Structures are given as C-alpha cells and as structure tokens.
Amino acid sequence: MSTDVLALGDDALIAAQRLAEWCSRGPDLEEDIALTNIALDQLGAARLLLGLAGSREQPARTEDELAFLRTDREFRNCLMVELPNGDFAVTMAKLLFLAAYQKPLYEELAAASSDDPELAAIAAKAVKESAYHLDHAALWTVRLGDGTEESHRRMQNAVDEIWPYTHELFESHPDWLSTVDEVLRESTLERPADGWRPTGGRDGVHTEHLSRLLAEMQVLHRAHPGVTW
Amino acid sequence: MALWEVFIRPRRGLAHSHVGSVHAADAQTALRNARDVYTRRQEGVSIWVVPAAEITASSPEEKDSFFDPAADKVYRHPTFYQVPEGAPHI
C-alpha cells in the first residue's frame, strides 16, 4: 500500500512543480492565478501523501526528504506529469487527463475509509479540488477545441501529443474514457487512435524531462540542507 | 477581452457586494476567473458576474444635481422619533 501512496504523492508533486512554472507567465492575470491555485492544490495533496508514505517506511522519512533527496529513479510518478508544459493547450490537455484520473481515484479512496482511514481523509480533502481542476481543464479544452481554426488545431495537436502517456495511468479505464470522451466531443476534437504506450514511471524509469525538473526543484534544499524561510 | 464586474455575497452577508472586475471571453469563464481571483480566502458563498458594458452609471458631472439636493433634507432621516425603551434592532 505504501508504494501506491508514494506514486499518488509523486503525481501530485511533479504536477504541482510543472504547473508552478506558469506562475507570472499565464496568458492573462486571471488564468495565472487559476493555474497557481491548482498548482498549490496539487502541492497540498502532495505534502499530505508524501508525509503519509514516509511515515510508513522503515526507517521513516519526512515529506522533505522524499521530495528533495530522492533521485529520478526513486520517483514513482506517471510520465505524463513530468512532460514539459508545451503551449497552453498542452498544459490543459495534461490537466484534463490528470484530473479525470485523480478525481474518481480520490473518490474511491475516500469511500474506502475502513481499508485505510488516513489515506481516505487525505483523498476526501483532495476530491473537491480535483473536481474543480477537471472543470477548469474541460472549460478550456472546449473553448480552444471549439474556438478558432488555430485554437482547434493546437488543442487537437496537444491531445494527440499527450494521449499515448495516458495509457500508463490504467490497466483499463472505462470511467476515465467516458469523462474525457464527453469533453472531447463537446470540443469538436477527435480522440486519437491508441498506439504507442510509453510506460515505466511507476517503476522509476522516467523521461529525461524529470531529471531537469528535479534539478530545479531540489537545488536549494541540496545546497542548503535543512534551510528554512 | 471583455470586462466583467464581480459581485460576491459573503458568508454572513445578505446582499452581493461589488468587489472588483475580471477579464474573460464569456460568462462561464468570467465566473470561474472571479472564483479564482476573489474567493481564494473563503470570501464568499455566491458570485455574480455582470458584463461591465451593461452597467449604466451616473456621471461624475451629474454629481451635484444627483446628490447635493439630499444634503439639507435632514427630515428624511428618522432622527425625530423617540425610540421606545426596549425596542430592539433600531
């Protein structure tokens, strides 16, 4: 069970780090704040999940040790969250697919409180946030997909580019597919054909993008161990 | 992009109050932008967004004719009554 919690925490942490890259670079002030809010939601969930995962290790590790003192091969996040932000459409495609994955997952974990009450409490907090992330990403996917010729082209490109990485999230995914299909249909976007299925994130085999992300995320903590504000 | 005026009803408030404005291409986006910009610290339980262009406002030039005549009409204030002993909420 501990490995699962670590993977959930790493998904949230790496997604937060990527989304935070939009800070001060959003297309307008309102969206800049929205993306930062979502990044902070993910970071909040990551802290709780990594704290829980670390407390269950022998010997125990803190959330900071897990976030800042592991190498890329020790991260268990899916590949999708570590991919570069690309343009705004790619960021929205990643957020749509991630939120459509996290929301039902958190709902399920929140409902299974008899199995793991600590994890259920964290999931219950995260589920409302995920619902808003899904809503936000769906709104933009529809606006861009069913927008101008240029926005449609770029949103379709984004969906095509990210689609292969969604296979890693599931063995089978009927609910996820129906959620995403509905958004794509309303957005006048085509669901890409299933083909290439890159995988390995859950086993610590990542893309080169994760190493660069970790270098930036971890540099301060590694240069000044135990530093505080 | 269009400008939208944002009105928020606070948790204990009875009426929506103007809090500021956001830019958005359509009403649904404006509503979500308002949520993200103005309710980050639990400021509200309900949001209205109104296209700024739809608001008819009094002009600063009309200020004198609109508002000054009320200045010397003290009898419009309910200050000439004795409030009965024990009457609450007055």
JSON list of C-alpha atoms in Angstrom, two decimals, chain A:
[
{"chain": "A", "resi": 1, "resn": "MET", "atom": "CA", "xyz": [0.00, 0.00, 0.00]},
{"chain": "A", "resi": 2, "resn": "SER", "atom": "CA", "xyz": [2.88, 2.35, 0.84]},
{"chain": "A", "resi": 3, "resn": "THR", "atom": "CA", "xyz": [4.12, 2.25, -2.77]},
{"chain": "A", "resi": 4, "resn": "ASP", "atom": "CA", "xyz": [0.71, 3.32, -4.03]},
{"chain": "A", "resi": 5, "resn": "VAL", "atom": "CA", "xyz": [0.63, 6.31, -1.70]},
{"chain": "A", "resi": 6, "resn": "LEU", "atom": "CA", "xyz": [4.11, 7.31, -2.87]},
{"chain": "A", "resi": 7, "resn": "ALA", "atom": "CA", "xyz": [3.00, 7.16, -6.51]},
{"chain": "A", "resi": 8, "resn": "LEU", "atom": "CA", "xyz": [-0.04, 9.32, -5.76]},
{"chain": "A", "resi": 9, "resn": "GLY", "atom": "CA", "xyz": [2.12, 11.81, -3.89]},
{"chain": "A", "resi": 10, "resn": "ASP", "atom": "CA", "xyz": [4.70, 11.93, -6.68]},
{"chain": "A", "resi": 11, "resn": "ASP", "atom": "CA", "xyz": [1.99, 12.50, -9.31]},
{"chain": "A", "resi": 12, "resn": "ALA", "atom": "CA", "xyz": [0.73, 15.48, -7.31]},
{"chain": "A", "resi": 13, "resn": "LEU", "atom": "CA", "xyz": [4.21, 16.85, -6.52]},
{"chain": "A", "resi": 14, "resn": "ILE", "atom": "CA", "xyz": [5.53, 16.74, -10.08]},
{"chain": "A", "resi": 15, "resn": "ALA", "atom": "CA", "xyz": [2.24, 18.12, -11.48]},
{"chain": "A", "resi": 16, "resn": "ALA", "atom": "CA", "xyz": [2.48, 20.97, -8.94]},
{"chain": "A", "resi": 17, "resn": "GLN", "atom": "CA", "xyz": [6.07, 21.76, -9.94]},
{"chain": "A", "resi": 18, "resn": "ARG", "atom": "CA", "xyz": [5.17, 21.85, -13.64]},
{"chain": "A", "resi": 19, "resn": "LEU", "atom": "CA", "xyz": [2.06, 24.00, -13.10]},
{"chain": "A", "resi": 20, "resn": "ALA", "atom": "CA", "xyz": [4.08, 26.39, -10.92]},
{"chain": "A", "resi": 21, "resn": "GLU", "atom": "CA", "xyz": [6.24, 27.12, -13.96]},
{"chain": "A", "resi": 22, "resn": "TRP", "atom": "CA", "xyz": [3.25, 29.06, -15.32]},
{"chain": "A", "resi": 23, "resn": "CYS", "atom": "CA", "xyz": [3.43, 31.49, -12.40]},
{"chain": "A", "resi": 24, "resn": "SER", "atom": "CA", "xyz": [3.80, 35.02, -13.85]},
{"chain": "A", "resi": 25, "resn": "ARG", "atom": "CA", "xyz": [3.65, 33.54, -17.37]},
{"chain": "A", "resi": 26, "resn": "GLY", "atom": "CA", "xyz": [-0.09, 32.89, -17.67]},
{"chain": "A", "resi": 27, "resn": "PRO", "atom": "CA", "xyz": [-1.92, 34.17, -20.76]},
{"chain": "A", "resi": 28, "resn": "ASP", "atom": "CA", "xyz": [-3.71, 36.70, -18.55]},
{"chain": "A", "resi": 29, "resn": "LEU", "atom": "CA", "xyz": [-3.73, 37.63, -14.89]},
{"chain": "A", "resi": 30, "resn": "GLU", "atom": "CA", "xyz": [-6.89, 35.65, -14.14]},
{"chain": "A", "resi": 31, "resn": "GLU", "atom": "CA", "xyz": [-5.54, 32.42, -15.65]},
{"chain": "A", "resi": 32, "resn": "ASP", "atom": "CA", "xyz": [-2.18, 32.99, -13.97]},
{"chain": "A", "resi": 33, "resn": "ILE", "atom": "CA", "xyz": [-3.93, 32.94, -10.60]},
{"chain": "A", "resi": 34, "resn": "ALA", "atom": "CA", "xyz": [-6.08, 29.95, -11.58]},
{"chain": "A", "resi": 35, "resn": "LEU", "atom": "CA", "xyz": [-3.05, 27.85, -12.58]},
{"chain": "A", "resi": 36, "resn": "THR", "atom": "CA", "xyz": [-1.19, 28.86, -9.43]},
{"chain": "A", "resi": 37, "resn": "ASN", "atom": "CA", "xyz": [-4.23, 27.89, -7.34]},
{"chain": "A", "resi": 38, "resn": "ILE", "atom": "CA", "xyz": [-4.30, 24.48, -9.00]},
{"chain": "A", "resi": 39, "resn": "ALA", "atom": "CA", "xyz": [-0.54, 24.07, -8.50]},
{"chain": "A", "resi": 40, "resn": "LEU", "atom": "CA", "xyz": [-0.99, 24.83, -4.80]},
{"chain": "A", "resi": 41, "resn": "ASP", "atom": "CA", "xyz": [-3.87, 22.34, -4.55]},
{"chain": "A", "resi": 42, "resn": "GLN", "atom": "CA", "xyz": [-1.60, 19.66, -6.02]},
{"chain": "A", "resi": 43, "resn": "LEU", "atom": "CA", "xyz": [1.25, 20.66, -3.73]},
{"chain": "A", "resi": 44, "resn": "GLY", "atom": "CA", "xyz": [-1.04, 20.50, -0.70]},
{"chain": "A", "resi": 45, "resn": "ALA", "atom": "CA", "xyz": [-2.14, 16.98, -1.63]},
{"chain": "A", "resi": 46, "resn": "ALA", "atom": "CA", "xyz": [1.49, 16.01, -2.35]},
{"chain": "A", "resi": 47, "resn": "ARG", "atom": "CA", "xyz": [2.64, 17.13, 1.10]},
{"chain": "A", "resi": 48, "resn": "LEU", "atom": "CA", "xyz": [-0.02, 15.06, 2.86]},
{"chain": "A", "resi": 49, "resn": "LEU", "atom": "CA", "xyz": [0.51, 12.00, 0.66]},
{"chain": "A", "resi": 50, "resn": "LEU", "atom": "CA", "xyz": [4.32, 12.08, 0.92]},
{"chain": "A", "resi": 51, "resn": "GLY", "atom": "CA", "xyz": [4.07, 12.64, 4.66]},
{"chain": "A", "resi": 52, "resn": "LEU", "atom": "CA", "xyz": [1.89, 9.56, 4.95]},
{"chain": "A", "resi": 53, "resn": "ALA", "atom": "CA", "xyz": [4.06, 7.45, 2.63]},
{"chain": "A", "resi": 54, "resn": "GLY", "atom": "CA", "xyz": [7.21, 8.47, 4.51]},
{"chain": "A", "resi": 55, "resn": "SER", "atom": "CA", "xyz": [5.72, 7.69, 7.91]},
{"chain": "A", "resi": 56, "resn": "ARG", "atom": "CA", "xyz": [5.04, 4.13, 6.75]},
{"chain": "A", "resi": 57, "resn": "GLU", "atom": "CA", "xyz": [8.64, 3.45, 5.71]},
{"chain": "A", "resi": 58, "resn": "GLN", "atom": "CA", "xyz": [11.20, 1.75, 7.92]},
{"chain": "A", "resi": 59, "resn": "PRO", "atom": "CA", "xyz": [13.02, 3.90, 8.91]},
{"chain": "A", "resi": 60, "resn": "ALA", "atom": "CA", "xyz": [10.52, 6.72, 8.39]},
{"chain": "A", "resi": 61, "resn": "ARG", "atom": "CA", "xyz": [11.28, 9.62, 6.05]},
{"chain": "A", "resi": 62, "resn": "THR", "atom": "CA", "xyz": [9.82, 13.14, 6.07]},
{"chain": "A", "resi": 63, "resn": "GLU", "atom": "CA", "xyz": [7.96, 14.76, 3.18]},
{"chain": "A", "resi": 64, "resn": "ASP", "atom": "CA", "xyz": [11.01, 16.98, 2.55]},
{"chain": "A", "resi": 65, "resn": "GLU", "atom": "CA", "xyz": [13.37, 14.01, 2.40]},
{"chain": "A", "resi": 66, "resn": "LEU", "atom": "CA", "xyz": [11.07, 12.34, -0.11]},
{"chain": "A", "resi": 67, "resn": "ALA", "atom": "CA", "xyz": [10.61, 15.46, -2.23]},
{"chain": "A", "resi": 68, "resn": "PHE", "atom": "CA", "xyz": [14.14, 16.82, -2.22]},
{"chain": "A", "resi": 69, "resn": "LEU", "atom": "CA", "xyz": [16.55, 13.99, -1.53]},
{"chain": "A", "resi": 70, "resn": "ARG", "atom": "CA", "xyz": [15.48, 11.27, -3.96]},
{"chain": "A", "resi": 71, "resn": "THR", "atom": "CA", "xyz": [16.96, 10.81, -7.43]},
{"chain": "A", "resi": 72, "resn": "ASP", "atom": "CA", "xyz": [14.85, 10.41, -10.56]},
{"chain": "A", "resi": 73, "resn": "ARG", "atom": "CA", "xyz": [14.93, 6.59, -10.41]},
{"chain": "A", "resi": 74, "resn": "GLU", "atom": "CA", "xyz": [13.28, 6.73, -6.99]},
{"chain": "A", "resi": 75, "resn": "PHE", "atom": "CA", "xyz": [10.26, 8.76, -8.18]},
{"chain": "A", "resi": 76, "resn": "ARG", "atom": "CA", "xyz": [7.07, 6.83, -8.90]},
{"chain": "A", "resi": 77, "resn": "ASN", "atom": "CA", "xyz": [5.03, 9.45, -10.75]},
{"chain": "A", "resi": 78, "resn": "CYS", "atom": "CA", "xyz": [3.46, 8.70, -14.13]},
{"chain": "A", "resi": 79, "resn": "LEU", "atom": "CA", "xyz": [5.37, 10.05, -17.13]},
{"chain": "A", "resi": 80, "resn": "MET", "atom": "CA", "xyz": [2.56, 12.39, -18.18]},
{"chain": "A", "resi": 81, "resn": "VAL", "atom": "CA", "xyz": [3.02, 14.83, -15.28]},
{"chain": "A", "resi": 82, "resn": "GLU", "atom": "CA", "xyz": [6.75, 15.29, -15.89]},
{"chain": "A", "resi": 83, "resn": "LEU", "atom": "CA", "xyz": [6.35, 16.19, -19.59]},
{"chain": "A", "resi": 84, "resn": "PRO", "atom": "CA", "xyz": [7.15, 19.83, -20.39]},
{"chain": "A", "resi": 85, "resn": "ASN", "atom": "CA", "xyz": [4.26, 22.29, -20.29]},
{"chain": "A", "resi": 86, "resn": "GLY", "atom": "CA", "xyz": [4.43, 23.00, -24.01]},
{"chain": "A", "resi": 87, "resn": "ASP", "atom": "CA", "xyz": [1.94, 25.64, -25.08]},
{"chain": "A", "resi": 88, "resn": "PHE", "atom": "CA", "xyz": [-1.20, 26.44, -23.11]},
{"chain": "A", "resi": 89, "resn": "ALA", "atom": "CA", "xyz": [-3.16, 23.74, -24.98]},
{"chain": "A", "resi": 90, "resn": "VAL", "atom": "CA", "xyz": [-0.66, 21.03, -23.96]},
{"chain": "A", "resi": 91, "resn": "THR", "atom": "CA", "xyz": [-0.88, 22.17, -20.33]},
{"chain": "A", "resi": 92, "resn": "MET", "atom": "CA", "xyz": [-4.69, 21.96, -20.50]},
{"chain": "A", "resi": 93, "resn": "ALA", "atom": "CA", "xyz": [-4.62, 18.52, -22.15]},
{"chain": "A", "resi": 94, "resn": "LYS", "atom": "CA", "xyz": [-2.33, 17.25, -19.38]},
{"chain": "A", "resi": 95, "resn": "LEU", "atom": "CA", "xyz": [-4.54, 18.80, -16.69]},
{"chain": "A", "resi": 96, "resn": "LEU", "atom": "CA", "xyz": [-7.71, 17.36, -18.25]},
{"chain": "A", "resi": 97, "resn": "PHE", "atom": "CA", "xyz": [-6.31, 13.84, -18.41]},
{"chain": "A", "resi": 98, "resn": "LEU", "atom": "CA", "xyz": [-4.76, 14.08, -14.93]},
{"chain": "A", "resi": 99, "resn": "ALA", "atom": "CA", "xyz": [-7.87, 15.48, -13.22]},
{"chain": "A", "resi": 100, "resn": "ALA", "atom": "CA", "xyz": [-10.11, 12.93, -14.96]},
{"chain": "A", "resi": 101, "resn": "TYR", "atom": "CA", "xyz": [-7.79, 10.30, -13.45]},
{"chain": "A", "resi": 102, "resn": "GLN", "atom": "CA", "xyz": [-7.33, 11.79, -9.97]},
{"chain": "A", "resi": 103, "resn": "LYS", "atom": "CA", "xyz": [-10.97, 12.67, -9.25]},
{"chain": "A", "resi": 104, "resn": "PRO", "atom": "CA", "xyz": [-12.52, 9.15, -9.41]},
{"chain": "A", "resi": 105, "resn": "LEU", "atom": "CA", "xyz": [-9.39, 7.72, -7.79]},
{"chain": "A", "resi": 106, "resn": "TYR", "atom": "CA", "xyz": [-9.66, 10.08, -4.81]},
{"chain": "A", "resi": 107, "resn": "GLU", "atom": "CA", "xyz": [-13.42, 9.41, -4.63]},
{"chain": "A", "resi": 108, "resn": "GLU", "atom": "CA", "xyz": [-12.76, 5.70, -4.44]},
{"chain": "A", "resi": 109, "resn": "LEU", "atom": "CA", "xyz": [-10.05, 6.07, -1.78]},
{"chain": "A", "resi": 110, "resn": "ALA", "atom": "CA", "xyz": [-12.24, 8.45, 0.27]},
{"chain": "A", "resi": 111, "resn": "ALA", "atom": "CA", "xyz": [-15.05, 5.89, 0.24]},
{"chain": "A", "resi": 112, "resn": "ALA", "atom": "CA", "xyz": [-12.75, 3.07, 1.37]},
{"chain": "A", "resi": 113, "resn": "SER", "atom": "CA", "xyz": [-12.07, 4.59, 4.78]},
{"chain": "A", "resi": 114, "resn": "SER", "atom": "CA", "xyz": [-12.27, 1.22, 6.52]},
{"chain": "A", "resi": 115, "resn": "ASP", "atom": "CA", "xyz": [-9.28, -0.02, 4.48]},
{"chain": "A", "resi": 116, "resn": "ASP", "atom": "CA", "xyz": [-7.04, 2.98, 5.13]},
{"chain": "A", "resi": 117, "resn": "PRO", "atom": "CA", "xyz": [-8.58, 5.81, 7.18]},
{"chain": "A", "resi": 118, "resn": "GLU", "atom": "CA", "xyz": [-5.53, 8.10, 6.91]},
{"chain": "A", "resi": 119, "resn": "LEU", "atom": "CA", "xyz": [-5.39, 7.89, 3.14]},
{"chain": "A", "resi": 120, "resn": "ALA", "atom": "CA", "xyz": [-9.19, 8.24, 2.95]},
{"chain": "A", "resi": 121, "resn": "ALA", "atom": "CA", "xyz": [-9.05, 11.52, 4.89]},
{"chain": "A", "resi": 122, "resn": "ILE", "atom": "CA", "xyz": [-6.46, 12.95, 2.51]},
{"chain": "A", "resi": 123, "resn": "ALA", "atom": "CA", "xyz": [-8.44, 11.78, -0.53]},
{"chain": "A", "resi": 124, "resn": "ALA", "atom": "CA", "xyz": [-11.66, 13.31, 0.82]},
{"chain": "A", "resi": 125, "resn": "LYS", "atom": "CA", "xyz": [-9.95, 16.69, 1.00]},
{"chain": "A", "resi": 126, "resn": "ALA", "atom": "CA", "xyz": [-8.47, 16.38, -2.49]},
{"chain": "A", "resi": 127, "resn": "VAL", "atom": "CA", "xyz": [-11.62, 15.23, -4.26]},
{"chain": "A", "resi": 128, "resn": "LYS", "atom": "CA", "xyz": [-13.32, 18.65, -4.37]},
{"chain": "A", "resi": 129, "resn": "GLU", "atom": "CA", "xyz": [-10.12, 20.22, -5.63]},
{"chain": "A", "resi": 130, "resn": "SER", "atom": "CA", "xyz": [-9.84, 17.61, -8.37]},
{"chain": "A", "resi": 131, "resn": "ALA", "atom": "CA", "xyz": [-13.44, 18.29, -9.41]},
{"chain": "A", "resi": 132, "resn": "TYR", "atom": "CA", "xyz": [-12.52, 21.94, -9.92]},
{"chain": "A", "resi": 133, "resn": "HIS", "atom": "CA", "xyz": [-9.34, 21.07, -11.85]},
{"chain": "A", "resi": 134, "resn": "LEU", "atom": "CA", "xyz": [-11.42, 18.88, -14.16]},
{"chain": "A", "resi": 135, "resn": "ASP", "atom": "CA", "xyz": [-13.96, 21.64, -14.62]},
{"chain": "A", "resi": 136, "resn": "HIS", "atom": "CA", "xyz": [-11.25, 24.20, -15.38]},
{"chain": "A", "resi": 137, "resn": "ALA", "atom": "CA", "xyz": [-9.42, 21.99, -17.87]},
{"chain": "A", "resi": 138, "resn": "ALA", "atom": "CA", "xyz": [-12.67, 20.93, -19.57]},
{"chain": "A", "resi": 139, "resn": "LEU", "atom": "CA", "xyz": [-13.76, 24.56, -19.90]},
{"chain": "A", "resi": 140, "resn": "TRP", "atom": "CA", "xyz": [-10.54, 25.49, -21.68]},
{"chain": "A", "resi": 141, "resn": "THR", "atom": "CA", "xyz": [-10.47, 22.34, -23.81]},
{"chain": "A", "resi": 142, "resn": "VAL", "atom": "CA", "xyz": [-13.96, 23.20, -25.09]},
{"chain": "A", "resi": 143, "resn": "ARG", "atom": "CA", "xyz": [-13.09, 26.89, -25.60]},
{"chain": "A", "resi": 144, "resn": "LEU", "atom": "CA", "xyz": [-9.94, 26.05, -27.55]},
{"chain": "A", "resi": 145, "resn": "GLY", "atom": "CA", "xyz": [-11.21, 22.96, -29.38]},
{"chain": "A", "resi": 146, "resn": "ASP", "atom": "CA", "xyz": [-14.47, 24.58, -30.43]},
{"chain": "A", "resi": 147, "resn": "GLY", "atom": "CA", "xyz": [-12.86, 28.00, -30.88]},
{"chain": "A", "resi": 148, "resn": "THR", "atom": "CA", "xyz": [-10.99, 29.33, -33.89]},
{"chain": "A", "resi": 149, "resn": "GLU", "atom": "CA", "xyz": [-9.31, 27.27, -36.59]},
{"chain": "A", "resi": 150, "resn": "GLU", "atom": "CA", "xyz": [-5.92, 27.97, -34.98]},
{"chain": "A", "resi": 151, "resn": "SER", "atom": "CA", "xyz": [-7.02, 27.12, -31.43]},
{"chain": "A", "resi": 152, "resn": "HIS", "atom": "CA", "xyz": [-8.71, 23.92, -32.66]},
{"chain": "A", "resi": 153, "resn": "ARG", "atom": "CA", "xyz": [-5.54, 22.86, -34.47]},
{"chain": "A", "resi": 154, "resn": "ARG", "atom": "CA", "xyz": [-3.35, 23.45, -31.43]},
{"chain": "A", "resi": 155, "resn": "MET", "atom": "CA", "xyz": [-5.75, 21.77, -28.98]},
{"chain": "A", "resi": 156, "resn": "GLN", "atom": "CA", "xyz": [-6.01, 18.72, -31.25]},
{"chain": "A", "resi": 157, "resn": "ASN", "atom": "CA", "xyz": [-2.20, 18.62, -31.51]},
{"chain": "A", "resi": 158, "resn": "ALA", "atom": "CA", "xyz": [-1.96, 18.77, -27.72]},
{"chain": "A", "resi": 159, "resn": "VAL", "atom": "CA", "xyz": [-4.43, 15.91, -27.24]},
{"chain": "A", "resi": 160, "resn": "ASP", "atom": "CA", "xyz": [-2.59, 13.84, -29.88]},
{"chain": "A", "resi": 161, "resn": "GLU", "atom": "CA", "xyz": [0.76, 14.53, -28.21]},
{"chain": "A", "resi": 162, "resn": "ILE", "atom": "CA", "xyz": [-0.30, 13.62, -24.67]},
{"chain": "A", "resi": 163, "resn": "TRP", "atom": "CA", "xyz": [-2.67, 10.73, -25.48]},
{"chain": "A", "resi": 164, "resn": "PRO", "atom": "CA", "xyz": [-0.02, 7.95, -25.55]},
{"chain": "A", "resi": 165, "resn": "TYR", "atom": "CA", "xyz": [1.02, 8.83, -21.98]},
{"chain": "A", "resi": 166, "resn": "THR", "atom": "CA", "xyz": [-2.49, 8.29, -20.62]},
{"chain": "A", "resi": 167, "resn": "HIS", "atom": "CA", "xyz": [-2.21, 4.51, -21.10]},
{"chain": "A", "resi": 168, "resn": "GLU", "atom": "CA", "xyz": [0.22, 4.31, -18.21]},
{"chain": "A", "resi": 169, "resn": "LEU", "atom": "CA", "xyz": [-2.47, 5.50, -15.79]},
{"chain": "A", "resi": 170, "resn": "PHE", "atom": "CA", "xyz": [-4.67, 2.42, -16.05]},
{"chain": "A", "resi": 171, "resn": "GLU", "atom": "CA", "xyz": [-4.99, -1.21, -16.84]},
{"chain": "A", "resi": 172, "resn": "SER", "atom": "CA", "xyz": [-8.48, -0.43, -18.10]},
{"chain": "A", "resi": 173, "resn": "HIS", "atom": "CA", "xyz": [-10.27, 2.87, -17.84]},
{"chain": "A", "resi": 174, "resn": "PRO", "atom": "CA", "xyz": [-13.97, 2.92, -18.85]},
{"chain": "A", "resi": 175, "resn": "ASP", "atom": "CA", "xyz": [-14.93, 5.80, -16.50]},
{"chain": "A", "resi": 176, "resn": "TRP", "atom": "CA", "xyz": [-11.94, 7.93, -17.41]},
{"chain": "A", "resi": 177, "resn": "LEU", "atom": "CA", "xyz": [-12.64, 7.38, -21.08]},
{"chain": "A", "resi": 178, "resn": "SER", "atom": "CA", "xyz": [-16.29, 8.38, -20.81]},
{"chain": "A", "resi": 179, "resn": "THR", "atom": "CA", "xyz": [-15.37, 11.60, -18.93]},
{"chain": "A", "resi": 180, "resn": "VAL", "atom": "CA", "xyz": [-12.68, 12.52, -21.43]},
{"chain": "A", "resi": 181, "resn": "ASP", "atom": "CA", "xyz": [-14.75, 11.47, -24.45]},
{"chain": "A", "resi": 182, "resn": "GLU", "atom": "CA", "xyz": [-17.56, 13.79, -23.43]},
{"chain": "A", "resi": 183, "resn": "VAL", "atom": "CA", "xyz": [-15.19, 16.77, -23.18]},
{"chain": "A", "resi": 184, "resn": "LEU", "atom": "CA", "xyz": [-13.51, 15.93, -26.50]},
{"chain": "A", "resi": 185, "resn": "ARG", "atom": "CA", "xyz": [-16.88, 15.59, -28.24]},
{"chain": "A", "resi": 186, "resn": "GLU", "atom": "CA", "xyz": [-18.07, 18.96, -26.97]},
{"chain": "A", "resi": 187, "resn": "SER", "atom": "CA", "xyz": [-14.72, 20.42, -28.03]},
{"chain": "A", "resi": 188, "resn": "THR", "atom": "CA", "xyz": [-15.12, 19.02, -31.58]},
{"chain": "A", "resi": 189, "resn": "LEU", "atom": "CA", "xyz": [-11.80, 17.20, -31.06]},
{"chain": "A", "resi": 190, "resn": "GLU", "atom": "CA", "xyz": [-11.01, 13.70, -32.26]},
{"chain": "A", "resi": 191, "resn": "ARG", "atom": "CA", "xyz": [-9.95, 11.03, -29.79]},
{"chain": "A", "resi": 192, "resn": "PRO", "atom": "CA", "xyz": [-6.53, 9.85, -31.01]},
{"chain": "A", "resi": 193, "resn": "ALA", "atom": "CA", "xyz": [-6.11, 6.22, -32.01]},
{"chain": "A", "resi": 194, "resn": "ASP", "atom": "CA", "xyz": [-4.41, 4.04, -29.39]},
{"chain": "A", "resi": 195, "resn": "GLY", "atom": "CA", "xyz": [-0.89, 3.13, -30.46]},
{"chain": "A", "resi": 196, "resn": "TRP", "atom": "CA", "xyz": [2.41, 3.82, -28.73]},
{"chain": "A", "resi": 197, "resn": "ARG", "atom": "CA", "xyz": [2.16, 3.21, -24.97]},
{"chain": "A", "resi": 198, "resn": "PRO", "atom": "CA", "xyz": [5.14, 4.73, -23.17]},
{"chain": "A", "resi": 199, "resn": "THR", "atom": "CA", "xyz": [5.41, 3.45, -19.60]},
{"chain": "A", "resi": 200, "resn": "GLY", "atom": "CA", "xyz": [7.90, 2.98, -16.76]},
{"chain": "A", "resi": 201, "resn": "GLY", "atom": "CA", "xyz": [7.21, 5.92, -14.44]},
{"chain": "A", "resi": 202, "resn": "ARG", "atom": "CA", "xyz": [5.74, 3.71, -11.71]},
{"chain": "A", "resi": 203, "resn": "ASP", "atom": "CA", "xyz": [8.98, 1.67, -11.75]},
{"chain": "A", "resi": 204, "resn": "GLY", "atom": "CA", "xyz": [11.22, 4.73, -11.67]},
{"chain": "A", "resi": 205, "resn": "VAL", "atom": "CA", "xyz": [12.13, 4.73, -15.36]},
{"chain": "A", "resi": 206, "resn": "HIS", "atom": "CA", "xyz": [11.41, 8.29, -16.47]},
{"chain": "A", "resi": 207, "resn": "THR", "atom": "CA", "xyz": [11.87, 10.65, -19.39]},
{"chain": "A", "resi": 208, "resn": "GLU", "atom": "CA", "xyz": [14.87, 12.99, -19.43]},
{"chain": "A", "resi": 209, "resn": "HIS", "atom": "CA", "xyz": [12.46, 15.81, -18.52]},
{"chain": "A", "resi": 210, "resn": "LEU", "atom": "CA", "xyz": [12.14, 14.59, -14.92]},
{"chain": "A", "resi": 211, "resn": "SER", "atom": "CA", "xyz": [15.89, 14.96, -14.22]},
{"chain": "A", "resi": 212, "resn": "ARG", "atom": "CA", "xyz": [15.81, 18.59, -15.30]},
{"chain": "A", "resi": 213, "resn": "LEU", "atom": "CA", "xyz": [12.68, 19.26, -13.28]},
{"chain": "A", "resi": 214, "resn": "LEU", "atom": "CA", "xyz": [14.23, 17.68, -10.17]},
{"chain": "A", "resi": 215, "resn": "ALA", "atom": "CA", "xyz": [17.45, 19.66, -10.61]},
{"chain": "A", "resi": 216, "resn": "GLU", "atom": "CA", "xyz": [15.48, 22.88, -10.39]},
{"chain": "A", "resi": 217, "resn": "MET", "atom": "CA", "xyz": [13.13, 21.68, -7.66]},
{"chain": "A", "resi": 218, "resn": "GLN", "atom": "CA", "xyz": [15.83, 20.22, -5.43]},
{"chain": "A", "resi": 219, "resn": "VAL", "atom": "CA", "xyz": [18.79, 22.59, -5.89]},
{"chain": "A", "resi": 220, "resn": "LEU", "atom": "CA", "xyz": [18.02, 24.85, -2.95]},
{"chain": "A", "resi": 221, "resn": "HIS", "atom": "CA", "xyz": [17.43, 22.05, -0.48]},
{"chain": "A", "resi": 222, "resn": "ARG", "atom": "CA", "xyz": [20.54, 20.19, -1.58]},
{"chain": "A", "resi": 223, "resn": "ALA", "atom": "CA", "xyz": [22.75, 23.31, -1.48]},
{"chain": "A", "resi": 224, "resn": "HIS", "atom": "CA", "xyz": [21.45, 24.34, 1.93]},
{"chain": "A", "resi": 225, "resn": "PRO", "atom": "CA", "xyz": [20.29, 21.18, 3.76]},
{"chain": "A", "resi": 226, "resn": "GLY", "atom": "CA", "xyz": [17.58, 21.92, 6.30]},
{"chain": "A", "resi": 227, "resn": "VAL", "atom": "CA", "xyz": [17.22, 25.54, 5.19]},
{"chain": "A", "resi": 228, "resn": "THR", "atom": "CA", "xyz": [14.08, 27.36, 6.38]},
{"chain": "A", "resi": 229, "resn": "TRP", "atom": "CA", "xyz": [12.44, 30.64, 5.41]}
]
